[in-house]
Structure formats: C-alpha cells, structure tokens
C-alpha cells in the first residue's frame, strides 16, 4: 500500500477536494502544492506494530504466518514515506524470526534469513536517518542472535562490516565537525542545543553498531576476522579521540574481538593495549574504565599467553588502583569496580602461575568482594570463590580467622540476597555459607547476623535460604 499523493497548482483550493479531516496535509514546493494523505500511513504503522505484538505474544503459534509476514515486513525497511512504518517493521522482524526458532525449524529459519540479511546490510550501508539506523542495527543484532551461529556467508560478513565502516566513518566526521564548531565559539544557545541533540542520537546509533558487531562476533567468532580487518582502522581512530564515549566504543569492539577470536586477536594487540592501559587510569570516565577492565578480564580468560605479559605487568597494577579508590563503591564507579574485581579473578585463575605473589593478590581480591551491581560478572566471580575455598581452604581464611570468616559469610549472603544463580552454583554458595557459619560460636553467629541488613535477611528468607 502506497500513500495517496496530490499535486495542485498554487492557486487551487486544496481544502475543496482534499480535506484535512480526511488526513490530507499540503506543503508548498516549487510553486505547487504537494499533498499526502497521512491517515493511511498512520493506519499502516499501527498495523505493522500490531504484527510485531502478535509475533511476540504468540511465539510458536505465529509460525504459520511467518514466511508471508516476513515477505511483507522486510521491504518496509525502504518505505521512506513514513519513518514509523520503517521502525515498526524493523522492530517486528526479530519477533517473527524468534517464533520460527522457538518452533525448532532451523532449516526454515536459515532459508528465510539469507535474503533478510542481505536486505539489512543493503539498507544499513547507505541509511541517513539516524533514528532508523539505530533501530535497524538493533533489529539486525536481535535477528542474528535468533538465527544463531555461522548463519552468514563470507560475503554477507563483508557487507555487514562495510555498513559498519560507512556509518562509523560518517559519525566520526560529524563528531569532528561538532568539535570544530564548538572551538570556533560562534554557537548560540539554540545551536548548542541542536548539536547536543544530534550528539545524543548519534551516540545511541554508535552503541547499536557496537551491539551488531558483538552479535556477529558471538555467532561467527574467527570467521568474522577477515571482514573485521577493514573495521580496525576506523576503531583505532575512535580509540585515540579525546571523547571518552568514542574511546569506550572502540574498546568495547576490541573487547569482543579478544573474547570471540581468542589468541588470533593478538595480531591487533599493538593497536589497542596502550589505549586500554590509559583508559584504566582515566579519572573522569567510569564507563571507560569499566570497558577497559572488562577487556583485561577477557584477555586473561580467552587471550592465552599472547596477552600474559601485558595483563600481569601493565594492566594488573591499574586494576588494583581501581578497586582501592576511596570512592570505588560510589554509584558512578561501582560498575568499573565490579569489572576490575572480576578481571582480577580471571587473572588469578588463568595467569596464576605467572604472578610473583598470587596468594597476596588473592587476599586483596577477597577483600574487594562482594560484586554488587554488574550481573554479567557475578557468576564467574562467585564460581571462582567457590573454587578457591574448595581447592585452597586456608588461602582466604587462614587458621580459621574469625574476621575473615565473617567477611566470607557476608560476601556470600550479599550475593545470594541480590542475585539469582543457577541451581548448582546457588547450592554451592549456600553450603559455603552454612559451613562458614558452623565454624563460628553462637555469640559470633548472632553478632554476624545482626550485621546483615534487614533487606538482605528478608531476601534470604523470601528465597527460603535462611
């Protein structure tokens, strides 16, 4: 369905045959009146939004309509008459693909995906509307996550990389143009407000580009490496910007490179290791420190020996600075601190033999617990805690030290109260808490329980853990 258009001469009365009540809107262009009937477009937008809602809510029940629906939705990526229709179509496609995935029909899913993937990359390569760009990158990432591993051909991976390069190059130029405009000091309040709005929208779009790259790395690993090679120069440009958000974007991209390609990523290490060290010590940008700390953790976990010297010699001292800050647990810094604590656990776990005093570092790490906010880091941290207590029972609580026992219990209680763990880890933590409590006398137990906040006590009781 295409919108209704009308072209009238400048002196014609548009209201006579094209009433505003019927949804007609006119604009004077080139000496003529150009009209479009918007009512039908709004109805179309609502219909597409409804399709997405049905696909989401019906799940596998939507499968009989999936193929036909996708044939309708995907061409709407190029429905330039109405942004709402395009956005609604992009939002709906992942729900439809997920319904097919939930039905277990992987063959059908991959059959329809190849064409859809080509449509995504074709539009993303040239899209100029920032609002739709961020929606379409988001839609692509969600769709790819639904379809799964190794679902893109090498040419499709190249096309996606090219689209990312095109968009990030465009945003980089705009960023530099804004810097130049502000440096000229010729902006009035309205100009600055407009620049700030553009900056905010573009930052959201840039975030979605990073999420799309993350989805590709996660589903394709080293298969994406050849195509990613072209992204590296753009990422490096962002990495050396003064703007913390620009550097954070680049570090997140390189974090994914290390996490999902492992030791093979070391060929690019010279491009990002020094900027990561600088980011760890950046005093003005906690989000930047968080991204860098996370990256050090994935280097230890997935990078192998190629990253050992850097992690132990350069990154570890900076991580220790992060967790020892007086304001480490304040709201602005807590996620950076959680990621630093998690990274140190991974260094101990994977590079322990390369540390000069692993036992002292282990005690420092233990003293920095608990991890309180970053849910993504919680499982690995507490898995390692359980492992250490099981394998090195005296390492954290030497000679049954009562103070260390109390800290151990409070760390575990904090975790169990705040987070939901998989059953095996939850049971291991409960056993650890109970065994530690049994090592205390009755008065020490009562005193310890009094130090646990009422909110934590209620959470434990609500979960049936105490």
PDB file of N, CA and C in Angstrom, residues 3 58 123 149 152 221 254 280 360 434:
ATOM      1  N   UNK A   3       1.202   5.547  -0.174  1.00  0.00           N
ATOM      2  CA  UNK A   3       0.400   6.684   0.275  1.00  0.00           C
ATOM      3  C   UNK A   3      -0.254   7.396  -0.896  1.00  0.00           C
ATOM      4  N   UNK A  58       2.441 -14.533  20.530  1.00  0.00           N
ATOM      5  CA  UNK A  58       2.006 -15.866  20.118  1.00  0.00           C
ATOM      6  C   UNK A  58       3.151 -16.871  20.085  1.00  0.00           C
ATOM      7  N   UNK A 123      20.480  -1.802   3.293  1.00  0.00           N
ATOM      8  CA  UNK A 123      19.911  -0.559   3.811  1.00  0.00           C
ATOM      9  C   UNK A 123      20.886   0.122   4.766  1.00  0.00           C
ATOM     10  N   UNK A 149      24.508 -19.364  15.174  1.00  0.00           N
ATOM     11  CA  UNK A 149      25.907 -19.448  14.754  1.00  0.00           C
ATOM     12  C   UNK A 149      26.064 -19.742  13.265  1.00  0.00           C
ATOM     13  N   UNK A 152      25.817 -16.504   8.444  1.00  0.00           N
ATOM     14  CA  UNK A 152      26.131 -15.523   7.407  1.00  0.00           C
ATOM     15  C   UNK A 152      27.278 -16.031   6.548  1.00  0.00           C
ATOM     16  N   UNK A 221      32.586 -15.816  15.517  1.00  0.00           N
ATOM     17  CA  UNK A 221      33.946 -15.957  16.023  1.00  0.00           C
ATOM     18  C   UNK A 221      35.001 -15.577  15.006  1.00  0.00           C
ATOM     19  N   UNK A 254      37.029  -3.911  20.525  1.00  0.00           N
ATOM     20  CA  UNK A 254      38.221  -4.746  20.672  1.00  0.00           C
ATOM     21  C   UNK A 254      38.038  -5.792  21.773  1.00  0.00           C
ATOM     22  N   UNK A 280      42.115   2.512  31.751  1.00  0.00           N
ATOM     23  CA  UNK A 280      42.016   2.003  33.119  1.00  0.00           C
ATOM     24  C   UNK A 280      42.316   3.088  34.145  1.00  0.00           C
ATOM     25  N   UNK A 360      49.064 -13.274  47.860  1.00  0.00           N
ATOM     26  CA  UNK A 360      48.785 -11.910  48.321  1.00  0.00           C
ATOM     27  C   UNK A 360      47.713 -11.255  47.450  1.00  0.00           C
ATOM     28  N   UNK A 434      26.806 -21.973  54.990  1.00  0.00           N
ATOM     29  CA  UNK A 434      26.477 -22.796  56.153  1.00  0.00           C
ATOM     30  C   UNK A 434      27.731 -23.340  56.827  1.00  0.00           C
TER      31      UNK A 434
END
